[in-house]
Amino acid sequence: MLSGVLFLNFYHTPWQVVLSIMIFLSGFEIIEYGLENSLLLLLLIGLVKVSLALALFFIVRRESRRMGT
Amino acid sequence: MSAPIIWILIPFITSTGLILLRNHRKTAYLSSIVLNISMVLLAIILPVDKVVRTGGVDYKIASTFGLFGRELIIQSQEQVIVALVYAVAAFWLIGAFTTSRSSLFPAVAPAIAALIVASIAVQPFLYAAILLELVAILALALFFELPGSSNTGVLRFITFQTIGMVFLLFCGWLLSGIDTAPSDMVAMSRVLLILGLGFGFFLALFPFYSWVPMMAEQEDTFLAGYVILVMQTGILILGMQFLESYAWLRNSNELQRGLLISGSVMVVTGGIWSAFQKDLGRIYGYALIMENGFSVISLGLITSGGSLLLTGMIIPRILAFGIWGLSLANYQGHHNSLHVDNLHGVGKTSVIFLLGLLVAQFSVGGLPLLAGFPQRLALLQALTVSAPLAGWAILVGSGGFWIAAWMSLSTLVRSEEKWGRFLSGNLRVDILVIFGVVLIVILGLFPAIDTKFASNILLPFIHLQ
């Protein structure tokens, strides 16, 4: 989780932001599994990650349109 | 049939169907508006958990729906909130139909409304944090559909919401540990710190609010206003659920002081910085921060009647930011920018938008006889007793915001041109703005209507009434 937050401080592109959030959430998932092992919570965090990956697609598409590439 | 199926699953599933209609703009918007209005009407008409006999057949709409051992519960007291959430979505959809270029909004708006309702209904209520994060992700799709100037505001938005969600989930785990032993001071201060950070990120408290004006400036202001308003209303209700569930949290002096300080700083900085902005979108963003600050102050006064103030602010805020955003969206559509240099005299072309913008701004600023005034007055009265310094902070912040409002007015009317028509010529938007302005004036003249509504929203919160 800490490494995710640290990466966020140095981001320059949308890719880096979403990847940092993914790393951050993966850290949380591991801690959560150790703490409580709630299946629904893990599923929902998984859903958040999949949705963020989809968002990454939108972000990169818009960014590349903006840059004209 | 159960209430969560009607007000969460059906609109959510329908909204995914509406994505397929994105190339048929008119059909998509009309279907979505009809869907949201039907949800409002159903929330008003349908009784939950009561046996009703129609045509010789008995039926009962259950309040509970199970999901992986957790429950979604919509009780009859919560139907007011459900109706409100869908009414707001319908209001924004009617406005966006004319002013916005977004083809995804008809699908995203009911989905966001369904997730907000789910976040209020879910038990244990900590899962609301994840549902609100999903709202933020849905909003991403909305913003990245349209070519904006830069992504920085939205990226900061999703980053802060995600970090906030994780802090709130951790806080829930810590709370379950000290639920039975509130005498453990170390654990309590740890919970307060994590809770403060969670809500700080999630609710855009000082100093985590930089994304609000950035998003209002860079994206479609009207849609950004919708996302910020509904999310923050959902998060405030989550905050109330925290306070309702834990008596020691409700009575914690540290928490109350923290909320008062944070809220006052937001009002002062939001108000004063709005006076120095050269972009009407950014002023809108700072006004949202200031308004949020008022809610946080009310949350800090929760043991001395602040809850009624908090819920009393919801309707005036939605009306004001709705018609303000609508007017800005019209200027943004015609001039492709909300920078003051590009807007000299544009208020003279369609006077109705100027009227909407001014009434909304001064209602947020707390001008007497407008909807925002009674709550500001009540808040000031409450603060003079418990925290006079916060009262002065509100006056300073509101003063800064009034300067911003006068600056907007002088920009929009400063030109040699003659005054144009009163109406814009677009019937839908004209009706919506007139409806909003009239309601703001009515609520300002008869504040008891708003108070009655506010106390209805408070019904599910027994300890906060």
Short mmCIF file of C-alpha atoms in Angstrom, two decimals:
data_model
loop_
_atom_site.label_atom_id
_atom_site.label_comp_id
_atom_site.label_asym_id
_atom_site.label_seq_id
_atom_site.Cartn_x
_atom_site.Cartn_y
_atom_site.Cartn_z
CA MET A 1 0.00 0.00 0.00
CA LEU A 2 2.80 2.39 0.90
CA SER A 3 4.60 1.77 -2.36
CA GLY A 4 1.36 2.58 -4.22
CA VAL A 5 1.06 5.91 -2.40
CA LEU A 6 4.75 6.64 -2.97
CA PHE A 7 4.41 6.00 -6.71
CA LEU A 8 1.49 8.41 -6.78
CA ASN A 9 3.80 11.22 -5.77
CA PHE A 10 5.85 10.83 -8.92
CA TYR A 11 3.16 10.31 -11.50
CA HIS A 12 3.34 11.97 -14.89
CA THR A 13 0.83 10.01 -16.94
CA PRO A 14 -2.64 8.58 -16.25
CA TRP A 15 -1.14 5.10 -16.65
CA GLN A 16 1.08 5.65 -13.64
CA VAL A 17 -1.80 6.96 -11.51
CA VAL A 18 -4.08 4.01 -12.14
CA LEU A 19 -1.24 1.49 -11.74
CA SER A 20 -0.27 3.08 -8.40
CA ILE A 21 -3.88 2.81 -7.23
CA MET A 22 -3.88 -0.86 -8.31
CA ILE A 23 -0.72 -1.53 -6.27
CA PHE A 24 -2.27 0.32 -3.31
CA LEU A 25 -5.47 -1.73 -3.52
CA SER A 26 -3.56 -5.01 -3.88
CA GLY A 27 -1.77 -4.18 -0.62
CA PHE A 28 -5.14 -3.58 1.00
CA GLU A 29 -6.53 -6.86 -0.34
CA ILE A 30 -3.63 -8.79 1.20
CA ILE A 31 -4.05 -7.06 4.58
CA GLU A 32 -7.82 -7.54 4.44
CA TYR A 33 -7.42 -11.25 3.69
CA GLY A 34 -5.17 -11.57 6.73
CA LEU A 35 -7.51 -9.61 8.98
CA GLU A 36 -11.03 -10.63 8.30
CA ASN A 37 -11.22 -12.83 5.22
CA SER A 38 -14.57 -11.42 4.12
CA LEU A 39 -15.42 -12.86 0.73
CA LEU A 40 -17.80 -10.06 -0.25
CA LEU A 41 -15.29 -7.37 0.64
CA LEU A 42 -12.58 -9.07 -1.40
CA LEU A 43 -14.97 -9.51 -4.32
CA LEU A 44 -15.97 -5.86 -4.20
CA ILE A 45 -12.35 -4.68 -4.06
CA GLY A 46 -11.70 -6.98 -7.03
CA LEU A 47 -14.62 -5.31 -8.81
CA VAL A 48 -13.15 -1.90 -8.02
CA LYS A 49 -9.85 -3.01 -9.56
CA VAL A 50 -11.47 -4.38 -12.71
CA SER A 51 -13.49 -1.16 -13.09
CA LEU A 52 -10.36 0.92 -12.62
CA ALA A 53 -8.67 -1.13 -15.32
CA LEU A 54 -11.59 -0.29 -17.60
CA ALA A 55 -11.24 3.35 -16.60
CA LEU A 56 -7.58 3.09 -17.58
CA PHE A 57 -8.74 2.18 -21.06
CA PHE A 58 -10.89 5.33 -21.25
CA ILE A 59 -8.16 7.51 -19.78
CA VAL A 60 -5.51 6.35 -22.21
CA ARG A 61 -7.88 6.59 -25.16
CA ARG A 62 -8.74 10.18 -24.32
CA GLU A 63 -5.14 11.07 -23.59
CA SER A 64 -3.98 9.68 -26.92
CA ARG A 65 -6.74 11.58 -28.73
CA ARG A 66 -5.69 14.76 -26.95
CA MET A 67 -2.06 14.21 -27.87
CA GLY A 68 -3.10 13.39 -31.44
CA THR A 69 -1.37 10.03 -31.47
CA MET B 1 -40.39 -8.43 -4.77
CA SER B 2 -38.34 -6.37 -2.37
CA ALA B 3 -37.54 -2.67 -2.10
CA PRO B 4 -33.81 -3.04 -2.97
CA ILE B 5 -34.76 -4.87 -6.17
CA ILE B 6 -37.07 -2.02 -7.18
CA TRP B 7 -34.80 0.91 -6.31
CA ILE B 8 -31.33 -0.57 -6.80
CA LEU B 9 -31.22 -3.60 -9.08
CA ILE B 10 -33.85 -2.59 -11.66
CA PRO B 11 -32.42 0.91 -12.34
CA PHE B 12 -28.86 -0.44 -12.30
CA ILE B 13 -29.62 -3.20 -14.81
CA THR B 14 -31.68 -0.81 -16.97
CA SER B 15 -28.80 1.65 -16.99
CA THR B 16 -26.48 -0.98 -18.47
CA GLY B 17 -29.11 -1.46 -21.19
CA LEU B 18 -29.11 2.29 -21.79
CA ILE B 19 -25.41 2.13 -22.74
CA LEU B 20 -26.52 0.33 -25.91
CA LEU B 21 -28.67 3.34 -26.80
CA ARG B 22 -25.80 5.82 -26.63
CA ASN B 23 -25.91 6.45 -30.37
CA HIS B 24 -29.62 7.33 -30.09
CA ARG B 25 -29.26 10.37 -27.89
CA LYS B 26 -32.91 11.44 -27.73
CA THR B 27 -34.23 7.93 -26.98
CA ALA B 28 -31.54 7.35 -24.35
CA TYR B 29 -32.21 10.63 -22.54
CA LEU B 30 -36.00 10.25 -22.66
CA SER B 31 -35.86 6.64 -21.41
CA SER B 32 -33.52 7.60 -18.61
CA ILE B 33 -35.66 10.57 -17.55
CA VAL B 34 -38.78 8.34 -17.53
CA LEU B 35 -36.90 5.68 -15.51
CA ASN B 36 -35.77 8.16 -12.87
CA ILE B 37 -39.14 9.88 -12.59
CA SER B 38 -40.84 6.46 -12.21
CA MET B 39 -38.42 5.64 -9.40
CA VAL B 40 -39.36 8.90 -7.65
CA LEU B 41 -43.08 8.18 -8.05
CA LEU B 42 -42.68 4.59 -6.84
CA ALA B 43 -40.75 5.81 -3.79
CA ILE B 44 -43.61 8.16 -2.97
CA ILE B 45 -46.47 5.73 -3.66
CA LEU B 46 -45.30 2.19 -2.77
CA PRO B 47 -45.55 1.14 0.88
CA VAL B 48 -42.62 -0.96 2.15
CA ASP B 49 -43.13 -3.79 4.65
CA LYS B 50 -46.91 -3.31 4.67
CA VAL B 51 -49.51 -5.71 3.32
CA VAL B 52 -51.57 -4.03 0.61
CA ARG B 53 -54.68 -5.50 -0.98
CA THR B 54 -55.20 -4.62 -4.64
CA GLY B 55 -57.89 -6.31 -6.74
CA GLY B 56 -58.33 -9.10 -4.22
CA VAL B 57 -54.62 -9.96 -4.16
CA ASP B 58 -52.46 -9.31 -1.12
CA TYR B 59 -48.91 -8.24 -1.70
CA LYS B 60 -46.07 -6.99 0.41
CA ILE B 61 -42.84 -5.30 -0.62
CA ALA B 62 -40.13 -6.58 1.70
CA SER B 63 -37.50 -4.14 2.89
CA THR B 64 -34.59 -6.59 2.89
CA PHE B 65 -32.59 -8.27 0.16
CA GLY B 66 -29.74 -10.65 1.06
CA LEU B 67 -26.41 -10.68 -0.76
CA PHE B 68 -23.47 -12.91 0.25
CA GLY B 69 -24.57 -12.86 3.88
CA ARG B 70 -24.86 -9.04 3.85
CA GLU B 71 -28.13 -7.18 3.44
CA LEU B 72 -29.56 -4.31 1.47
CA ILE B 73 -32.35 -2.73 3.55
CA ILE B 74 -34.66 0.05 2.38
CA GLN B 75 -37.21 0.84 5.07
CA SER B 76 -40.21 3.10 4.70
CA GLN B 77 -38.37 5.95 6.50
CA GLU B 78 -35.67 5.87 3.85
CA GLN B 79 -38.06 6.27 0.92
CA VAL B 80 -37.75 10.06 1.19
CA ILE B 81 -34.00 9.82 0.55
CA VAL B 82 -34.56 7.38 -2.32
CA ALA B 83 -37.08 9.75 -3.95
CA LEU B 84 -34.66 12.64 -3.50
CA VAL B 85 -31.72 10.79 -5.10
CA TYR B 86 -33.73 9.87 -8.21
CA ALA B 87 -35.36 13.33 -8.41
CA VAL B 88 -31.88 14.90 -8.51
CA ALA B 89 -30.85 12.49 -11.28
CA ALA B 90 -34.00 13.38 -13.26
CA PHE B 91 -33.37 17.14 -12.80
CA TRP B 92 -29.80 16.81 -14.09
CA LEU B 93 -30.85 14.57 -16.99
CA ILE B 94 -33.43 17.09 -18.21
CA GLY B 95 -30.77 19.81 -18.04
CA ALA B 96 -28.04 17.70 -19.66
CA PHE B 97 -30.39 16.66 -22.48
CA THR B 98 -30.08 20.20 -23.86
CA THR B 99 -26.76 21.45 -22.58
CA SER B 100 -24.38 18.48 -22.42
CA ARG B 101 -22.64 16.65 -25.24
CA SER B 102 -22.33 13.49 -23.15
CA SER B 103 -24.00 10.41 -24.61
CA LEU B 104 -23.11 8.25 -21.58
CA PHE B 105 -24.88 10.41 -18.98
CA PRO B 106 -28.35 8.81 -19.51
CA ALA B 107 -26.80 5.45 -18.62
CA VAL B 108 -24.49 6.67 -15.88
CA ALA B 109 -27.00 8.90 -14.00
CA PRO B 110 -29.45 6.12 -12.94
CA ALA B 111 -26.50 3.80 -12.20
CA ILE B 112 -24.97 6.43 -9.90
CA ALA B 113 -28.37 6.99 -8.26
CA ALA B 114 -28.78 3.22 -7.73
CA LEU B 115 -25.31 2.93 -6.18
CA ILE B 116 -25.97 5.90 -3.88
CA VAL B 117 -29.22 4.26 -2.74
CA ALA B 118 -27.31 0.97 -2.28
CA SER B 119 -24.67 2.77 -0.21
CA ILE B 120 -27.42 4.05 2.09
CA ALA B 121 -29.16 0.66 2.22
CA VAL B 122 -26.21 -1.70 2.70
CA GLN B 123 -25.68 -3.38 6.08
CA PRO B 124 -23.06 -3.45 7.57
CA PHE B 125 -22.86 0.16 6.42
CA LEU B 126 -19.05 0.08 5.97
CA TYR B 127 -19.58 -1.49 2.56
CA ALA B 128 -20.96 1.89 1.52
CA ALA B 129 -17.36 3.07 1.12
CA ILE B 130 -16.81 0.59 -1.73
CA LEU B 131 -20.11 1.47 -3.38
CA LEU B 132 -19.21 5.16 -3.27
CA GLU B 133 -15.85 4.32 -4.84
CA LEU B 134 -17.76 2.56 -7.64
CA VAL B 135 -19.73 5.80 -8.13
CA ALA B 136 -16.41 7.61 -8.57
CA ILE B 137 -15.26 5.04 -11.15
CA LEU B 138 -18.53 5.38 -13.07
CA ALA B 139 -17.98 9.13 -13.07
CA LEU B 140 -14.57 8.55 -14.67
CA ALA B 141 -16.22 7.03 -17.72
CA LEU B 142 -18.47 10.10 -17.90
CA PHE B 143 -15.58 12.56 -17.85
CA PHE B 144 -13.26 10.67 -20.17
CA GLU B 145 -15.94 10.35 -22.82
CA LEU B 146 -15.65 14.04 -23.70
CA PRO B 147 -12.40 15.66 -24.80
CA GLY B 148 -11.44 17.96 -21.93
CA SER B 149 -8.46 20.24 -21.48
CA SER B 150 -6.53 18.13 -19.00
CA ASN B 151 -6.96 15.04 -16.86
CA THR B 152 -5.32 16.24 -13.67
CA GLY B 153 -8.49 17.11 -11.70
CA VAL B 154 -10.23 13.81 -12.45
CA LEU B 155 -7.10 11.78 -11.72
CA ARG B 156 -6.66 13.48 -8.37
CA PHE B 157 -10.37 12.87 -7.70
CA ILE B 158 -10.16 9.10 -8.25
CA THR B 159 -6.89 8.87 -6.34
CA PHE B 160 -8.26 10.62 -3.24
CA GLN B 161 -11.52 8.67 -3.33
CA THR B 162 -9.65 5.35 -3.51
CA ILE B 163 -7.34 6.22 -0.62
CA GLY B 164 -10.33 7.46 1.38
CA MET B 165 -12.24 4.23 0.77
CA VAL B 166 -9.40 2.11 2.14
CA PHE B 167 -9.08 4.27 5.27
CA LEU B 168 -12.83 3.95 5.92
CA LEU B 169 -12.68 0.17 5.50
CA PHE B 170 -9.78 -0.02 7.95
CA CYS B 171 -11.71 2.20 10.32
CA GLY B 172 -14.65 -0.21 10.18
CA TRP B 173 -12.37 -3.08 11.13
CA LEU B 174 -10.90 -1.08 14.03
CA LEU B 175 -14.39 -0.04 15.19
CA SER B 176 -15.55 -3.66 15.32
CA GLY B 177 -12.65 -4.32 17.69
CA ILE B 178 -13.37 -1.53 20.17
CA ASP B 179 -17.14 -1.59 19.90
CA THR B 180 -17.47 -3.21 23.30
CA ALA B 181 -14.59 -1.40 25.03
CA PRO B 182 -14.91 2.34 24.46
CA SER B 183 -12.69 3.04 27.45
CA ASP B 184 -9.52 2.18 25.53
CA MET B 185 -8.26 5.70 24.83
CA VAL B 186 -5.38 4.66 22.55
CA ALA B 187 -7.64 2.60 20.29
CA MET B 188 -10.21 5.40 20.24
CA SER B 189 -7.68 8.02 19.16
CA ARG B 190 -6.39 5.62 16.47
CA VAL B 191 -9.95 5.17 15.16
CA LEU B 192 -10.50 8.92 15.17
CA LEU B 193 -7.31 9.50 13.18
CA ILE B 194 -8.13 6.86 10.55
CA LEU B 195 -11.76 7.99 10.37
CA GLY B 196 -10.62 11.60 9.96
CA LEU B 197 -8.25 10.67 7.16
CA GLY B 198 -10.90 8.51 5.46
CA PHE B 199 -13.53 11.24 5.50
CA GLY B 200 -10.90 13.87 4.74
CA PHE B 201 -10.03 12.16 1.45
CA PHE B 202 -13.57 11.05 0.65
CA LEU B 203 -15.45 14.23 1.49
CA ALA B 204 -12.77 16.56 0.08
CA LEU B 205 -12.08 18.17 3.43
CA PHE B 206 -9.27 20.69 3.87
CA PRO B 207 -6.50 20.15 2.60
CA PHE B 208 -7.66 17.37 0.25
CA TYR B 209 -10.06 19.43 -1.86
CA SER B 210 -7.81 20.72 -4.65
CA TRP B 211 -9.49 18.44 -7.18
CA VAL B 212 -12.93 20.07 -6.81
CA PRO B 213 -12.18 23.41 -8.56
CA MET B 214 -9.84 21.63 -11.00
CA MET B 215 -12.60 19.26 -12.05
CA ALA B 216 -15.21 22.03 -12.24
CA GLU B 217 -12.91 24.02 -14.52
CA GLN B 218 -11.55 21.26 -16.76
CA GLU B 219 -14.65 19.11 -17.27
CA ASP B 220 -18.28 19.71 -18.18
CA THR B 221 -19.19 21.87 -15.15
CA PHE B 222 -22.81 20.75 -15.02
CA LEU B 223 -21.91 17.03 -14.95
CA ALA B 224 -19.02 17.61 -12.53
CA GLY B 225 -21.50 19.40 -10.24
CA TYR B 226 -23.82 16.36 -10.33
CA VAL B 227 -21.07 13.90 -9.48
CA ILE B 228 -19.64 16.02 -6.65
CA LEU B 229 -23.06 16.86 -5.17
CA VAL B 230 -24.50 13.35 -5.12
CA MET B 231 -21.27 11.77 -3.94
CA GLN B 232 -20.84 14.22 -1.11
CA THR B 233 -24.47 13.84 -0.07
CA GLY B 234 -23.95 10.05 0.00
CA ILE B 235 -20.74 10.43 2.03
CA LEU B 236 -22.40 12.80 4.51
CA ILE B 237 -25.19 10.27 5.03
CA LEU B 238 -22.48 7.61 5.59
CA GLY B 239 -20.93 9.95 8.17
CA MET B 240 -24.31 10.25 9.87
CA GLN B 241 -24.56 6.45 9.93
CA PHE B 242 -21.19 6.29 11.70
CA LEU B 243 -22.38 8.81 14.31
CA GLU B 244 -25.73 7.05 14.67
CA SER B 245 -24.10 3.67 15.30
CA TYR B 246 -21.40 4.61 17.82
CA ALA B 247 -22.44 6.65 20.84
CA TRP B 248 -18.87 7.35 21.95
CA LEU B 249 -18.06 8.72 18.49
CA ARG B 250 -21.15 10.92 18.59
CA ASN B 251 -20.15 12.37 21.93
CA SER B 252 -16.44 12.66 21.21
CA ASN B 253 -15.29 16.23 21.85
CA GLU B 254 -12.17 15.71 19.71
CA LEU B 255 -14.25 14.69 16.71
CA GLN B 256 -16.64 17.61 17.13
CA ARG B 257 -13.76 20.06 17.46
CA GLY B 258 -12.00 18.54 14.44
CA LEU B 259 -15.14 18.84 12.32
CA LEU B 260 -15.74 22.44 13.39
CA ILE B 261 -12.15 23.45 12.61
CA SER B 262 -12.02 21.59 9.29
CA GLY B 263 -15.43 22.94 8.21
CA SER B 264 -14.53 26.52 9.17
CA VAL B 265 -11.23 26.37 7.24
CA MET B 266 -13.13 25.05 4.20
CA VAL B 267 -15.69 27.88 4.38
CA VAL B 268 -13.03 30.56 4.80
CA THR B 269 -10.62 29.27 2.14
CA GLY B 270 -13.41 28.30 -0.29
CA GLY B 271 -15.09 31.69 0.09
CA ILE B 272 -11.97 33.86 -0.07
CA TRP B 273 -10.27 31.94 -2.89
CA SER B 274 -13.45 32.06 -4.97
CA ALA B 275 -13.10 35.88 -4.96
CA PHE B 276 -9.75 35.63 -6.77
CA GLN B 277 -10.82 33.26 -9.55
CA LYS B 278 -10.96 34.24 -13.22
CA ASP B 279 -12.95 31.20 -14.29
CA LEU B 280 -16.65 30.83 -13.46
CA GLY B 281 -16.21 27.03 -13.34
CA ARG B 282 -13.60 27.37 -10.60
CA ILE B 283 -15.89 29.71 -8.64
CA TYR B 284 -18.53 26.95 -8.87
CA GLY B 285 -15.93 24.49 -7.52
CA TYR B 286 -14.95 26.73 -4.62
CA ALA B 287 -18.63 27.29 -3.83
CA LEU B 288 -19.05 23.51 -3.62
CA ILE B 289 -16.15 23.41 -1.15
CA MET B 290 -17.66 26.22 0.92
CA GLU B 291 -21.07 24.54 0.94
CA ASN B 292 -19.41 21.28 1.95
CA GLY B 293 -17.69 23.17 4.77
CA PHE B 294 -21.12 24.27 6.08
CA SER B 295 -22.22 20.62 6.12
CA VAL B 296 -19.08 19.58 7.99
CA ILE B 297 -19.67 22.33 10.58
CA SER B 298 -23.26 21.07 11.03
CA LEU B 299 -21.90 17.55 11.48
CA GLY B 300 -19.65 18.97 14.22
CA LEU B 301 -22.75 20.38 15.95
CA ILE B 302 -24.54 17.04 15.78
CA THR B 303 -25.19 16.87 19.53
CA SER B 304 -26.73 20.36 19.58
CA GLY B 305 -29.25 20.11 16.74
CA GLY B 306 -26.77 20.16 13.84
CA SER B 307 -28.36 17.17 12.14
CA LEU B 308 -31.48 19.14 11.20
CA LEU B 309 -29.26 21.89 9.80
CA LEU B 310 -27.28 19.33 7.83
CA THR B 311 -30.32 17.75 6.20
CA GLY B 312 -32.00 21.15 5.83
CA MET B 313 -29.15 22.28 3.56
CA ILE B 314 -29.60 19.42 1.09
CA ILE B 315 -32.58 20.74 -0.93
CA PRO B 316 -31.46 24.42 -1.19
CA ARG B 317 -27.98 23.22 -2.20
CA ILE B 318 -29.23 20.88 -4.92
CA LEU B 319 -31.54 23.55 -6.35
CA ALA B 320 -28.88 26.26 -6.27
CA PHE B 321 -26.07 24.20 -7.77
CA GLY B 322 -28.49 22.66 -10.29
CA ILE B 323 -29.59 25.93 -11.89
CA TRP B 324 -26.16 27.53 -11.44
CA GLY B 325 -24.57 24.59 -13.28
CA LEU B 326 -27.28 24.74 -15.95
CA SER B 327 -26.57 28.42 -16.61
CA LEU B 328 -22.81 27.79 -16.73
CA ALA B 329 -23.32 24.81 -19.07
CA ASN B 330 -25.19 27.12 -21.44
CA TYR B 331 -22.29 29.63 -21.47
CA GLN B 332 -19.76 26.80 -21.75
CA GLY B 333 -21.66 25.36 -24.73
CA HIS B 334 -21.76 28.70 -26.58
CA HIS B 335 -18.31 30.06 -25.73
CA ASN B 336 -16.35 26.84 -25.09
CA SER B 337 -14.82 28.41 -21.99
CA LEU B 338 -15.88 29.89 -18.68
CA HIS B 339 -12.95 32.28 -18.39
CA VAL B 340 -14.14 35.79 -17.57
CA ASP B 341 -12.25 37.30 -20.55
CA ASN B 342 -14.49 35.34 -22.93
CA LEU B 343 -17.77 36.11 -21.19
CA HIS B 344 -18.08 39.91 -21.14
CA GLY B 345 -21.72 40.84 -21.63
CA VAL B 346 -22.99 37.32 -22.44
CA GLY B 347 -25.52 37.60 -19.62
CA LYS B 348 -27.43 40.13 -21.72
CA THR B 349 -28.27 37.68 -24.51
CA SER B 350 -30.49 35.27 -22.53
CA VAL B 351 -31.46 37.01 -19.33
CA ILE B 352 -32.95 33.85 -17.81
CA PHE B 353 -29.52 32.26 -17.38
CA LEU B 354 -28.19 35.40 -15.74
CA LEU B 355 -31.16 35.33 -13.38
CA GLY B 356 -30.63 31.63 -12.60
CA LEU B 357 -26.94 32.12 -11.97
CA LEU B 358 -27.43 35.12 -9.68
CA VAL B 359 -30.27 33.64 -7.65
CA ALA B 360 -28.24 30.44 -7.20
CA GLN B 361 -25.04 32.24 -6.24
CA PHE B 362 -26.71 34.53 -3.74
CA SER B 363 -28.70 31.62 -2.28
CA VAL B 364 -25.39 29.82 -1.66
CA GLY B 365 -24.00 33.09 -0.27
CA GLY B 366 -26.95 33.27 2.15
CA LEU B 367 -28.90 36.31 0.85
CA PRO B 368 -32.07 36.85 2.90
CA LEU B 369 -35.34 35.64 1.33
CA LEU B 370 -33.53 32.97 -0.69
CA ALA B 371 -33.46 29.25 0.20
CA GLY B 372 -29.92 29.21 1.59
CA PHE B 373 -30.57 31.97 4.15
CA PRO B 374 -32.61 30.21 6.89
CA GLN B 375 -29.95 27.51 7.32
CA ARG B 376 -27.10 30.02 7.40
CA LEU B 377 -28.93 32.01 10.06
CA ALA B 378 -29.69 28.91 12.14
CA LEU B 379 -26.07 27.75 11.79
CA LEU B 380 -24.78 31.14 12.94
CA GLN B 381 -27.16 31.10 15.90
CA ALA B 382 -25.98 27.63 16.92
CA LEU B 383 -22.34 28.65 16.54
CA THR B 384 -22.63 31.81 18.64
CA VAL B 385 -23.36 29.53 21.61
CA SER B 386 -20.86 26.72 21.03
CA ALA B 387 -18.07 28.10 18.82
CA PRO B 388 -18.17 31.86 18.17
CA LEU B 389 -14.88 31.77 16.27
CA ALA B 390 -16.36 29.40 13.70
CA GLY B 391 -19.27 31.85 13.38
CA TRP B 392 -16.85 34.65 12.45
CA ALA B 393 -15.15 32.29 10.00
CA ILE B 394 -18.48 31.74 8.24
CA LEU B 395 -19.02 35.48 7.92
CA VAL B 396 -15.53 35.98 6.44
CA GLY B 397 -15.95 33.07 3.99
CA SER B 398 -19.42 34.22 2.92
CA GLY B 399 -18.02 37.76 2.42
CA GLY B 400 -15.35 36.41 0.07
CA PHE B 401 -17.96 34.47 -1.83
CA TRP B 402 -20.20 37.55 -2.21
CA ILE B 403 -17.28 39.35 -3.88
CA ALA B 404 -17.00 36.43 -6.32
CA ALA B 405 -20.75 36.64 -7.01
CA TRP B 406 -20.56 40.40 -7.71
CA MET B 407 -17.55 39.79 -9.97
CA SER B 408 -19.57 37.21 -11.96
CA LEU B 409 -22.45 39.68 -12.28
CA SER B 410 -20.22 42.54 -13.46
CA THR B 411 -18.50 40.25 -16.01
CA LEU B 412 -21.73 38.92 -17.43
CA VAL B 413 -23.40 42.33 -17.94
CA ARG B 414 -20.37 44.50 -18.82
CA SER B 415 -20.81 45.41 -22.49
CA GLU B 416 -22.25 48.14 -24.70
CA GLU B 417 -24.83 45.77 -26.20
CA LYS B 418 -28.52 46.13 -25.49
CA TRP B 419 -30.40 43.63 -23.36
CA GLY B 420 -31.66 40.64 -25.37
CA ARG B 421 -34.64 38.35 -24.86
CA PHE B 422 -35.63 37.10 -21.42
CA LEU B 423 -36.10 33.45 -22.38
CA SER B 424 -33.44 31.39 -24.14
CA GLY B 425 -35.85 29.85 -26.61
CA ASN B 426 -35.26 26.33 -25.36
CA LEU B 427 -38.45 25.38 -23.53
CA ARG B 428 -36.99 22.53 -21.43
CA VAL B 429 -34.12 24.56 -19.99
CA ASP B 430 -36.27 27.67 -19.51
CA ILE B 431 -38.85 25.70 -17.52
CA LEU B 432 -36.12 24.03 -15.45
CA VAL B 433 -34.44 27.35 -14.56
CA ILE B 434 -37.75 29.09 -13.75
CA PHE B 435 -38.79 26.05 -11.66
CA GLY B 436 -35.50 26.21 -9.73
CA VAL B 437 -35.62 29.98 -9.18
CA VAL B 438 -39.25 29.89 -8.02
CA LEU B 439 -38.51 27.02 -5.62
CA ILE B 440 -35.47 28.83 -4.18
CA VAL B 441 -37.60 31.92 -3.53
CA ILE B 442 -40.48 29.86 -2.06
CA LEU B 443 -38.12 27.95 0.26
CA GLY B 444 -36.58 31.26 1.30
CA LEU B 445 -39.99 32.76 2.11
CA PHE B 446 -41.40 29.63 3.75
CA PRO B 447 -38.49 27.76 5.36
CA ALA B 448 -40.86 25.48 7.29
CA ILE B 449 -41.39 23.44 4.10
CA ASP B 450 -37.68 22.65 3.99
CA THR B 451 -37.52 21.93 7.74
CA LYS B 452 -40.35 19.41 7.41
CA PHE B 453 -38.53 17.68 4.58
CA ALA B 454 -35.26 17.74 6.54
CA SER B 455 -36.86 16.09 9.54
CA ASN B 456 -38.26 13.38 7.22
CA ILE B 457 -34.72 12.65 5.96
CA LEU B 458 -33.65 12.29 9.59
CA LEU B 459 -36.26 9.62 10.38
CA PRO B 460 -33.86 6.64 10.00
CA PHE B 461 -31.38 8.31 12.39
CA ILE B 462 -33.04 7.91 15.78
CA HIS B 463 -30.10 9.15 17.87
CA LEU B 464 -29.46 12.20 15.75
CA GLN B 465 -32.97 13.67 15.81
#
